[in-house]
GROMACS .gro file of N, CA, C and O in nm:
model
  476
    1GLN      N    1 -11.292 -14.816  11.322
    1GLN     CA    2 -11.288 -14.890  11.252
    1GLN      C    3 -11.133 -14.888  11.142
    1GLN      O    4 -11.114 -14.735  11.146
    2VAL      N    5 -11.118 -14.906  11.054
    2VAL     CA    6 -10.923 -14.922  10.945
    2VAL      C    7 -10.960 -14.840  10.844
    2VAL      O    8 -11.029 -14.988  10.761
    3ARG      N    9 -10.923 -14.738  10.838
    3ARG     CA   10 -10.965 -14.727  10.686
    3ARG      C   11 -10.768 -14.664  10.575
    3ARG      O   12 -10.733 -14.636  10.757
    4LEU      N   13 -10.799 -14.703  10.476
    4LEU     CA   14 -10.650 -14.637  10.481
    4LEU      C   15 -10.696 -14.622  10.275
    4LEU      O   16 -10.707 -14.667  10.229
    5ALA      N   17 -10.557 -14.501  10.304
    5ALA     CA   18 -10.616 -14.423  10.212
    5ALA      C   19 -10.472 -14.425  10.142
    5ALA      O   20 -10.362 -14.356  10.155
    6GLN      N   21 -10.450 -14.431  10.009
    6GLN     CA   22 -10.356 -14.482   9.896
    6GLN      C   23 -10.344 -14.281   9.856
    6GLN      O   24 -10.449 -14.313   9.730
    7SER      N   25 -10.238 -14.324   9.793
    7SER     CA   26 -10.171 -14.178   9.676
    7SER      C   27  -9.995 -14.173   9.663
    7SER      O   28  -9.937 -14.344   9.710
    8GLY      N   29 -10.003 -14.174   9.525
    8GLY     CA   30  -9.892 -14.232   9.448
    8GLY      C   31  -9.823 -14.253   9.272
    8GLY      O   32  -9.709 -14.277   9.275
    9GLY      N   33  -9.938 -14.282   9.295
    9GLY     CA   34  -9.895 -14.427   9.142
    9GLY      C   35  -9.882 -14.299   9.043
    9GLY      O   36  -9.947 -14.169   9.100
   10GLY      N   37  -9.905 -14.363   8.974
   10GLY     CA   38  -9.906 -14.296   8.849
   10GLY      C   39  -9.808 -14.351   8.751
   10GLY      O   40  -9.827 -14.430   8.723
   11VAL      N   41  -9.750 -14.201   8.640
   11VAL     CA   42  -9.691 -14.319   8.518
   11VAL      C   43  -9.555 -14.228   8.502
   11VAL      O   44  -9.551 -14.168   8.447
   12VAL      N   45  -9.507 -14.353   8.488
   12VAL     CA   46  -9.379 -14.273   8.472
   12VAL      C   47  -9.254 -14.306   8.343
   12VAL      O   48  -9.303 -14.440   8.345
   13GLN      N   49  -9.165 -14.325   8.386
   13GLN     CA   50  -9.031 -14.366   8.216
   13GLN      C   51  -8.990 -14.505   8.277
   13GLN      O   52  -8.934 -14.469   8.377
   14THR      N   53  -8.930 -14.629   8.232
   14THR     CA   54  -8.831 -14.671   8.358
   14THR      C   55  -8.712 -14.581   8.355
   14THR      O   56  -8.624 -14.468   8.286
   15GLY      N   57  -8.651 -14.642   8.497
   15GLY     CA   58  -8.564 -14.585   8.575
   15GLY      C   59  -8.610 -14.445   8.630
   15GLY      O   60  -8.544 -14.502   8.701
   16GLU      N   61  -8.745 -14.410   8.583
   16GLU     CA   62  -8.741 -14.341   8.718
   16GLU      C   63  -8.794 -14.436   8.847
   16GLU      O   64  -8.799 -14.490   8.828
   17SER      N   65  -8.873 -14.302   8.884
   17SER     CA   66  -8.866 -14.366   9.134
   17SER      C   67  -9.116 -14.299   9.128
   17SER      O   68  -9.108 -14.228   9.031
   18LEU      N   69  -9.095 -14.398   9.189
   18LEU     CA   70  -9.217 -14.333   9.240
   18LEU      C   71  -9.190 -14.356   9.436
   18LEU      O   72  -9.203 -14.473   9.460
   19ARG      N   73  -9.313 -14.312   9.494
   19ARG     CA   74  -9.298 -14.316   9.634
   19ARG      C   75  -9.477 -14.278   9.631
   19ARG      O   76  -9.543 -14.280   9.613
   20LEU      N   77  -9.565 -14.434   9.682
   20LEU     CA   78  -9.658 -14.462   9.707
   20LEU      C   79  -9.687 -14.518   9.777
   20LEU      O   80  -9.610 -14.487   9.949
   21SER      N   81  -9.785 -14.386   9.914
   21SER     CA   82  -9.828 -14.386  10.038
   21SER      C   83  -9.942 -14.405  10.136
   21SER      O   84 -10.062 -14.487  10.056
   22CYS      N   85  -9.997 -14.487  10.200
   22CYS     CA   86 -10.077 -14.588  10.246
   22CYS      C   87 -10.103 -14.459  10.366
   22CYS      O   88 -10.060 -14.509  10.495
   23ALA      N   89 -10.180 -14.398  10.349
   23ALA     CA   90 -10.228 -14.324  10.533
   23ALA      C   91 -10.330 -14.378  10.592
   23ALA      O   92 -10.458 -14.486  10.542
   24SER      N   93 -10.364 -14.390  10.703
   24SER     CA   94 -10.431 -14.544  10.784
   24SER      C   95 -10.455 -14.451  10.910
   24SER      O   96 -10.475 -14.325  10.969
   25SER      N   97 -10.561 -14.467  10.936
   25SER     CA   98 -10.676 -14.397  11.001
   25SER      C   99 -10.697 -14.378  11.126
   25SER      O  100 -10.695 -14.349  11.223
   26VAL      N  101 -10.588 -14.504  11.202
   26VAL     CA  102 -10.515 -14.576  11.319
   26VAL      C  103 -10.345 -14.554  11.288
   26VAL      O  104 -10.333 -14.575  11.200
   27SER      N  105 -10.316 -14.615  11.474
   27SER     CA  106 -10.231 -14.589  11.511
   27SER      C  107 -10.122 -14.686  11.373
   27SER      O  108 -10.197 -14.782  11.374
   28ILE      N  109 -10.017 -14.616  11.331
   28ILE     CA  110  -9.919 -14.800  11.266
   28ILE      C  111  -9.873 -14.872  11.344
   28ILE      O  112  -9.909 -14.996  11.325
   29TYR      N  113  -9.897 -14.841  11.523
   29TYR     CA  114  -9.879 -14.918  11.529
   29TYR      C  115  -9.977 -15.060  11.620
   29TYR      O  116 -10.031 -15.081  11.635
   30SER      N  117 -10.125 -15.069  11.506
   30SER     CA  118 -10.243 -15.123  11.539
   30SER      C  119 -10.220 -15.228  11.452
   30SER      O  120 -10.204 -15.321  11.460
   31ALA      N  121 -10.149 -15.253  11.389
   31ALA     CA  122 -10.129 -15.367  11.277
   31ALA      C  123  -9.990 -15.423  11.356
   31ALA      O  124  -9.939 -15.391  11.387
   32ASN      N  125  -9.944 -15.602  11.284
   32ASN     CA  126  -9.828 -15.662  11.367
   32ASN      C  127  -9.742 -15.657  11.203
   32ASN      O  128  -9.596 -15.638  11.232
   33VAL      N  129  -9.818 -15.710  11.090
   33VAL     CA  130  -9.766 -15.733  10.995
   33VAL      C  131  -9.852 -15.540  10.869
   33VAL      O  132  -9.966 -15.543  10.874
   34TRP      N  133  -9.734 -15.466  10.845
   34TRP     CA  134  -9.757 -15.409  10.709
   34TRP      C  135  -9.700 -15.486  10.569
   34TRP      O  136  -9.629 -15.484  10.531
   35SER      N  137  -9.752 -15.474  10.458
   35SER     CA  138  -9.740 -15.501  10.363
   35SER      C  139  -9.771 -15.397  10.262
   35SER      O  140  -9.867 -15.362  10.240
   36TRP      N  141  -9.687 -15.462  10.113
   36TRP     CA  142  -9.773 -15.409   9.970
   36TRP      C  143  -9.778 -15.525   9.884
   36TRP      O  144  -9.731 -15.660   9.879
   37TYR      N  145  -9.906 -15.508   9.809
   37TYR     CA  146  -9.904 -15.585   9.760
   37TYR      C  147  -9.918 -15.601   9.619
   37TYR      O  148  -9.972 -15.478   9.535
   38ARG      N  149  -9.895 -15.646   9.440
   38ARG     CA  150  -9.975 -15.540   9.301
   38ARG      C  151 -10.030 -15.729   9.286
   38ARG      O  152  -9.971 -15.792   9.311
   39GLN      N  153 -10.019 -15.645   9.182
   39GLN     CA  154 -10.128 -15.735   9.043
   39GLN      C  155 -10.106 -15.690   8.858
   39GLN      O  156 -10.162 -15.652   8.904
   40THR      N  157 -10.034 -15.760   8.848
   40THR     CA  158  -9.993 -15.747   8.644
   40THR      C  159 -10.051 -15.870   8.604
   40THR      O  160 -10.194 -15.884   8.654
   41LEU      N  161 -10.180 -15.721   8.503
   41LEU     CA  162 -10.254 -15.835   8.400
   41LEU      C  163 -10.233 -15.988   8.392
   41LEU      O  164 -10.136 -16.030   8.380
   42GLY      N  165 -10.291 -16.050   8.417
   42GLY     CA  166 -10.261 -16.190   8.443
   42GLY      C  167 -10.272 -16.310   8.485
   42GLY      O  168 -10.226 -16.405   8.443
   43LYS      N  169 -10.202 -16.208   8.635
   43LYS     CA  170 -10.160 -16.279   8.733
   43LYS      C  171 -10.283 -16.277   8.876
   43LYS      O  172 -10.322 -16.149   8.834
   44GLN      N  173 -10.162 -16.348   8.957
   44GLN     CA  174 -10.262 -16.269   9.067
   44GLN      C  175 -10.199 -16.223   9.115
   44GLN      O  176 -10.054 -16.186   9.138
   45ARG      N  177 -10.252 -16.177   9.248
   45ARG     CA  178 -10.167 -16.014   9.379
   45ARG      C  179 -10.050 -16.101   9.381
   45ARG      O  180 -10.020 -16.251   9.464
   46GLU      N  181 -10.001 -16.042   9.473
   46GLU     CA  182  -9.839 -16.129   9.540
   46GLU      C  183  -9.784 -15.971   9.644
   46GLU      O  184  -9.855 -15.896   9.620
   47LEU      N  185  -9.714 -16.082   9.709
   47LEU     CA  186  -9.627 -15.969   9.751
   47LEU      C  187  -9.535 -15.927   9.717
   47LEU      O  188  -9.394 -15.961   9.678
   48VAL      N  189  -9.499 -15.801   9.718
   48VAL     CA  190  -9.379 -15.740   9.661
   48VAL      C  191  -9.298 -15.668   9.795
   48VAL      O  192  -9.184 -15.779   9.803
   49ALA      N  193  -9.334 -15.625   9.916
   49ALA     CA  194  -9.271 -15.644  10.057
   49ALA      C  195  -9.442 -15.620  10.192
   49ALA      O  196  -9.499 -15.581  10.138
   50SER      N  197  -9.307 -15.723  10.308
   50SER     CA  198  -9.397 -15.645  10.422
   50SER      C  199  -9.307 -15.546  10.529
   50SER      O  200  -9.164 -15.587  10.506
   51LEU      N  201  -9.302 -15.547  10.673
   51LEU     CA  202  -9.223 -15.442  10.697
   51LEU      C  203  -9.355 -15.507  10.848
   51LEU      O  204  -9.479 -15.507  10.889
   52THR      N  205  -9.242 -15.599  10.963
   52THR     CA  206  -9.311 -15.655  11.109
   52THR      C  207  -9.273 -15.601  11.163
   52THR      O  208  -9.181 -15.583  11.192
   53ILE      N  209  -9.388 -15.521  11.244
   53ILE     CA  210  -9.382 -15.464  11.312
   53ILE      C  211  -9.266 -15.522  11.454
   53ILE      O  212  -9.433 -15.576  11.568
   54ILE      N  213  -9.163 -15.580  11.529
   54ILE     CA  214  -9.201 -15.593  11.665
   54ILE      C  215  -9.225 -15.484  11.796
   54ILE      O  216  -9.075 -15.444  11.822
   55PRO      N  217  -9.328 -15.529  11.928
   55PRO     CA  218  -9.261 -15.521  11.955
   55PRO      C  219  -9.102 -15.392  12.114
   55PRO      O  220  -9.042 -15.551  12.083
   56ASN      N  221  -9.093 -15.314  12.061
   56ASN     CA  222  -8.911 -15.336  12.189
   56ASN      C  223  -8.821 -15.370  12.054
   56ASN      O  224  -8.644 -15.393  12.130
   57SER      N  225  -8.866 -15.340  11.915
   57SER     CA  226  -8.666 -15.401  11.836
   57SER      C  227  -8.679 -15.347  11.650
   57SER      O  228  -8.877 -15.270  11.685
   58ASP      N  229  -8.643 -15.333  11.643
   58ASP     CA  230  -8.662 -15.285  11.510
   58ASP      C  231  -8.774 -15.324  11.416
   58ASP      O  232  -8.750 -15.455  11.452
   59ASP      N  233  -8.857 -15.297  11.367
   59ASP     CA  234  -8.835 -15.370  11.244
   59ASP      C  235  -8.823 -15.466  11.120
   59ASP      O  236  -8.677 -15.460  11.107
   60ARG      N  237  -8.944 -15.562  11.151
   60ARG     CA  238  -8.882 -15.641  11.009
   60ARG      C  239  -8.899 -15.674  10.882
   60ARG      O  240  -9.040 -15.600  10.834
   61THR      N  241  -8.830 -15.583  10.771
   61THR     CA  242  -8.833 -15.630  10.610
   61THR      C  243  -8.842 -15.691  10.497
   61THR      O  244  -8.728 -15.774  10.597
   62ASN      N  245  -8.928 -15.746  10.487
   62ASN     CA  246  -8.925 -15.930  10.374
   62ASN      C  247  -8.939 -15.759  10.207
   62ASN      O  248  -9.066 -15.711  10.201
   63TYR      N  249  -8.896 -15.920  10.099
   63TYR     CA  250  -8.891 -15.795   9.949
   63TYR      C  251  -8.932 -15.973   9.866
   63TYR      O  252  -8.831 -16.040   9.950
   64ALA      N  253  -8.973 -15.922   9.783
   64ALA     CA  254  -9.048 -16.030   9.653
   64ALA      C  255  -8.894 -16.048   9.643
   64ALA      O  256  -8.792 -15.850   9.566
   65ASP      N  257  -8.822 -16.102   9.501
   65ASP     CA  258  -8.745 -16.103   9.508
   65ASP      C  259  -8.665 -15.966   9.413
   65ASP      O  260  -8.569 -15.921   9.344
   66TYR      N  261  -8.815 -15.991   9.351
   66TYR     CA  262  -8.792 -15.836   9.186
   66TYR      C  263  -8.757 -15.715   9.246
   66TYR      O  264  -8.746 -15.544   9.198
   67ALA      N  265  -8.821 -15.696   9.357
   67ALA     CA  266  -8.798 -15.556   9.457
   67ALA      C  267  -8.700 -15.583   9.552
   67ALA      O  268  -8.613 -15.466   9.623
   68LYS      N  269  -8.581 -15.669   9.589
   68LYS     CA  270  -8.483 -15.595   9.699
   68LYS      C  271  -8.404 -15.537   9.634
   68LYS      O  272  -8.389 -15.546   9.427
   69GLY      N  273  -8.310 -15.454   9.659
   69GLY     CA  274  -8.214 -15.323   9.613
   69GLY      C  275  -8.291 -15.204   9.545
   69GLY      O  276  -8.257 -15.121   9.491
   70ARG      N  277  -8.402 -15.244   9.457
   70ARG     CA  278  -8.523 -15.123   9.422
   70ARG      C  279  -8.627 -15.044   9.538
   70ARG      O  280  -8.666 -14.967   9.454
   71PHE      N  281  -8.682 -15.135   9.583
   71PHE     CA  282  -8.798 -15.097   9.665
   71PHE      C  283  -8.775 -15.086   9.808
   71PHE      O  284  -8.673 -15.220   9.872
   72THR      N  285  -8.869 -15.008   9.870
   72THR     CA  286  -8.861 -14.992  10.069
   72THR      C  287  -8.957 -14.974  10.080
   72THR      O  288  -8.999 -14.890  10.058
   73ILE      N  289  -8.926 -15.061  10.166
   73ILE     CA  290  -9.068 -14.996  10.253
   73ILE      C  291  -9.082 -14.914  10.440
   73ILE      O  292  -8.926 -15.035  10.401
   74SER      N  293  -9.162 -14.906  10.397
   74SER     CA  294  -9.130 -14.799  10.608
   74SER      C  295  -9.205 -14.775  10.595
   74SER      O  296  -9.327 -14.775  10.505
   75LYS      N  297  -9.232 -14.652  10.721
   75LYS     CA  298  -9.282 -14.611  10.771
   75LYS      C  299  -9.248 -14.479  10.841
   75LYS      O  300  -9.164 -14.516  10.920
   76ASP      N  301  -9.417 -14.448  10.919
   76ASP     CA  302  -9.366 -14.283  10.919
   76ASP      C  303  -9.449 -14.293  11.018
   76ASP      O  304  -9.577 -14.303  11.036
   77ALA      N  305  -9.434 -14.318  11.145
   77ALA     CA  306  -9.555 -14.318  11.289
   77ALA      C  307  -9.619 -14.209  11.331
   77ALA      O  308  -9.748 -14.221  11.396
   78ALA      N  309  -9.534 -14.097  11.293
   78ALA     CA  310  -9.639 -13.990  11.306
   78ALA      C  311  -9.679 -13.917  11.254
   78ALA      O  312  -9.887 -13.868  11.286
   79LYS      N  313  -9.653 -14.010  11.148
   79LYS     CA  314  -9.790 -13.967  11.054
   79LYS      C  315  -9.905 -14.063  10.979
   79LYS      O  316  -9.930 -14.071  10.942
   80ASN      N  317  -9.836 -14.213  11.059
   80ASN     CA  318  -9.928 -14.309  11.047
   80ASN      C  319  -9.975 -14.329  10.882
   80ASN      O  320 -10.057 -14.392  10.868
   81THR      N  321  -9.825 -14.316  10.813
   81THR     CA  322  -9.812 -14.313  10.752
   81THR      C  323  -9.728 -14.483  10.656
   81THR      O  324  -9.604 -14.484  10.714
   82LEU      N  325  -9.721 -14.555  10.592
   82LEU     CA  326  -9.715 -14.673  10.544
   82LEU      C  327  -9.669 -14.622  10.397
   82LEU      O  328  -9.662 -14.550  10.271
   83TYR      N  329  -9.506 -14.630  10.307
   83TYR     CA  330  -9.460 -14.577  10.197
   83TYR      C  331  -9.349 -14.709  10.186
   83TYR      O  332  -9.376 -14.816  10.239
   84LEU      N  333  -9.397 -14.716  10.002
   84LEU     CA  334  -9.281 -14.770   9.985
   84LEU      C  335  -9.165 -14.680   9.790
   84LEU      O  336  -9.280 -14.656   9.724
   85GLN      N  337  -9.122 -14.675   9.839
   85GLN     CA  338  -9.047 -14.533   9.733
   85GLN      C  339  -8.926 -14.707   9.618
   85GLN      O  340  -8.921 -14.804   9.695
   86MET      N  341  -9.002 -14.665   9.490
   86MET     CA  342  -8.973 -14.767   9.407
   86MET      C  343  -8.842 -14.704   9.323
   86MET      O  344  -8.909 -14.632   9.229
   87ASP      N  345  -8.767 -14.753   9.281
   87ASP     CA  346  -8.691 -14.675   9.163
   87ASP      C  347  -8.653 -14.758   9.065
   87ASP      O  348  -8.675 -14.896   9.074
   88SER      N  349  -8.546 -14.723   9.008
   88SER     CA  350  -8.551 -14.786   8.889
   88SER      C  351  -8.616 -14.910   8.816
   88SER      O  352  -8.648 -15.002   8.809
   89LEU      N  353  -8.736 -14.793   8.815
   89LEU     CA  354  -8.835 -14.913   8.730
   89LEU      C  355  -8.893 -14.937   8.653
   89LEU      O  356  -8.768 -14.851   8.526
   90LYS      N  357  -8.915 -15.098   8.617
   90LYS     CA  358  -8.899 -15.092   8.505
   90LYS      C  359  -9.121 -15.186   8.518
   90LYS      O  360  -9.137 -15.129   8.535
   91PRO      N  361  -9.076 -15.154   8.328
   91PRO     CA  362  -9.213 -15.198   8.246
   91PRO      C  363  -9.260 -15.292   8.372
   91PRO      O  364  -9.361 -15.354   8.331
   92ASP      N  365  -9.167 -15.429   8.386
   92ASP     CA  366  -9.248 -15.524   8.410
   92ASP      C  367  -9.365 -15.517   8.608
   92ASP      O  368  -9.397 -15.546   8.582
   93ASP      N  369  -9.289 -15.342   8.663
   93ASP     CA  370  -9.324 -15.350   8.834
   93ASP      C  371  -9.457 -15.275   8.713
   93ASP      O  372  -9.554 -15.169   8.847
   94THR      N  373  -9.478 -15.271   8.580
   94THR     CA  374  -9.613 -15.203   8.644
   94THR      C  375  -9.747 -15.262   8.635
   94THR      O  376  -9.717 -15.388   8.659
   95ALA      N  377  -9.847 -15.198   8.743
   95ALA     CA  378  -9.916 -15.330   8.814
   95ALA      C  379  -9.967 -15.272   8.924
   95ALA      O  380 -10.030 -15.112   8.912
   96LEU      N  381 -10.122 -15.294   8.934
   96LEU     CA  382 -10.228 -15.222   9.061
   96LEU      C  383 -10.144 -15.284   9.174
   96LEU      O  384 -10.150 -15.373   9.208
   97TYR      N  385 -10.140 -15.157   9.277
   97TYR     CA  386 -10.100 -15.197   9.408
   97TYR      C  387 -10.150 -15.140   9.551
   97TYR      O  388 -10.156 -15.065   9.495
   98TRP      N  389 -10.119 -15.266   9.624
   98TRP     CA  390 -10.245 -15.299   9.759
   98TRP      C  391 -10.201 -15.236   9.835
   98TRP      O  392 -10.074 -15.295   9.857
   99CYS      N  393 -10.199 -15.154   9.946
   99CYS     CA  394 -10.149 -15.124  10.074
   99CYS      C  395 -10.203 -15.184  10.156
   99CYS      O  396 -10.349 -15.315  10.110
  100HIS      N  397 -10.168 -15.392  10.247
  100HIS     CA  398 -10.227 -15.453  10.337
  100HIS      C  399 -10.216 -15.407  10.490
  100HIS      O  400 -10.086 -15.410  10.518
  101PHE      N  401 -10.299 -15.401  10.557
  101PHE     CA  402 -10.229 -15.371  10.708
  101PHE      C  403 -10.339 -15.497  10.776
  101PHE      O  404 -10.460 -15.584  10.736
  102LYS      N  405 -10.235 -15.572  10.859
  102LYS     CA  406 -10.264 -15.719  10.943
  102LYS      C  407 -10.195 -15.680  11.073
  102LYS      O  408 -10.188 -15.648  11.153
  103ASN      N  409 -10.350 -15.769  11.204
  103ASN     CA  410 -10.260 -15.735  11.307
  103ASN      C  411 -10.393 -15.926  11.322
  103ASN      O  412 -10.414 -15.960  11.261
  104THR      N  413 -10.414 -15.978  11.461
  104THR     CA  414 -10.406 -16.046  11.477
  104THR      C  415 -10.613 -16.125  11.464
  104THR      O  416 -10.701 -16.209  11.429
  105ASP      N  417 -10.679 -16.016  11.454
  105ASP     CA  418 -10.857 -15.958  11.397
  105ASP      C  419 -10.847 -15.957  11.316
  105ASP      O  420 -10.993 -15.900  11.318
  106LEU      N  421 -10.776 -15.863  11.214
  106LEU     CA  422 -10.900 -15.766  11.150
  106LEU      C  423 -10.761 -15.754  10.977
  106LEU      O  424 -10.607 -15.778  11.069
  107GLU      N  425 -10.839 -15.793  10.958
  107GLU     CA  426 -10.734 -15.719  10.742
  107GLU      C  427 -10.815 -15.660  10.661
  107GLU      O  428 -10.861 -15.634  10.672
  108VAL      N  429 -10.707 -15.546  10.668
  108VAL     CA  430 -10.804 -15.442  10.561
  108VAL      C  431 -10.679 -15.421  10.493
  108VAL      O  432 -10.519 -15.391  10.412
  109TRP      N  433 -10.792 -15.353  10.292
  109TRP     CA  434 -10.657 -15.374  10.213
  109TRP      C  435 -10.724 -15.162  10.168
  109TRP      O  436 -10.821 -15.163  10.163
  110GLY      N  437 -10.597 -15.140  10.154
  110GLY     CA  438 -10.560 -14.967  10.043
  110GLY      C  439 -10.655 -15.022   9.883
  110GLY      O  440 -10.704 -15.113   9.835
  111GLN      N  441 -10.704 -14.900   9.870
  111GLN     CA  442 -10.812 -14.892   9.748
  111GLN      C  443 -10.713 -14.953   9.609
  111GLN      O  444 -10.799 -15.002   9.465
  112GLY      N  445 -10.642 -14.954   9.645
  112GLY     CA  446 -10.527 -14.959   9.459
  112GLY      C  447 -10.525 -14.858   9.470
  112GLY      O  448 -10.485 -14.705   9.438
  113THR      N  449 -10.424 -14.813   9.373
  113THR     CA  450 -10.285 -14.767   9.334
  113THR      C  451 -10.255 -14.725   9.191
  113THR      O  452 -10.118 -14.886   9.150
  114SER      N  453 -10.261 -14.766   9.068
  114SER     CA  454 -10.177 -14.785   8.984
  114SER      C  455  -9.998 -14.698   8.926
  114SER      O  456  -9.988 -14.549   8.942
  115VAL      N  457  -9.934 -14.842   8.931
  115VAL     CA  458  -9.835 -14.819   8.799
  115VAL      C  459  -9.779 -14.830   8.708
  115VAL      O  460  -9.816 -14.891   8.690
  116THR      N  461  -9.743 -14.722   8.684
  116THR     CA  462  -9.766 -14.717   8.520
  116THR      C  463  -9.659 -14.709   8.502
  116THR      O  464  -9.584 -14.594   8.519
  117VAL      N  465  -9.546 -14.809   8.365
  117VAL     CA  466  -9.353 -14.768   8.382
  117VAL      C  467  -9.387 -14.785   8.258
  117VAL      O  468  -9.371 -14.902   8.203
  118LEU      N  469  -9.349 -14.714   8.159
  118LEU     CA  470  -9.328 -14.674   8.028
  118LEU      C  471  -9.219 -14.769   7.974
  118LEU      O  472  -9.069 -14.730   8.021
  119ARG      N  473  -9.193 -14.768   7.830
  119ARG     CA  474  -9.028 -14.857   7.804
  119ARG      C  475  -8.965 -14.792   7.711
  119ARG      O  476  -9.104 -14.617   7.670
   0.00000   0.00000   0.00000
């Protein structure tokens, strides 16, 4: 059974940084795609960034336009942990953030973590 435990959210000022973590109970290579999603008040959940694990090749990353240049998705295979480094945070980044595990058989969501960016 795959369990994802998120940490790292909080309240920061505009321009500051946060790093979200998503610790997996199984090997990080058990997924084909790891992702971060977020949902702001009144909006649908949206994809922030994804990391596709490609055998014998470099991971492929993808970002929402608003995340490009500010957010970085990465993994630490030794710790079975996914990260989202968020820099230059803006009030519009205030949201609930979830990590997401996907392979051909299964999709699992983290429990969600709140990020609040003050003006």
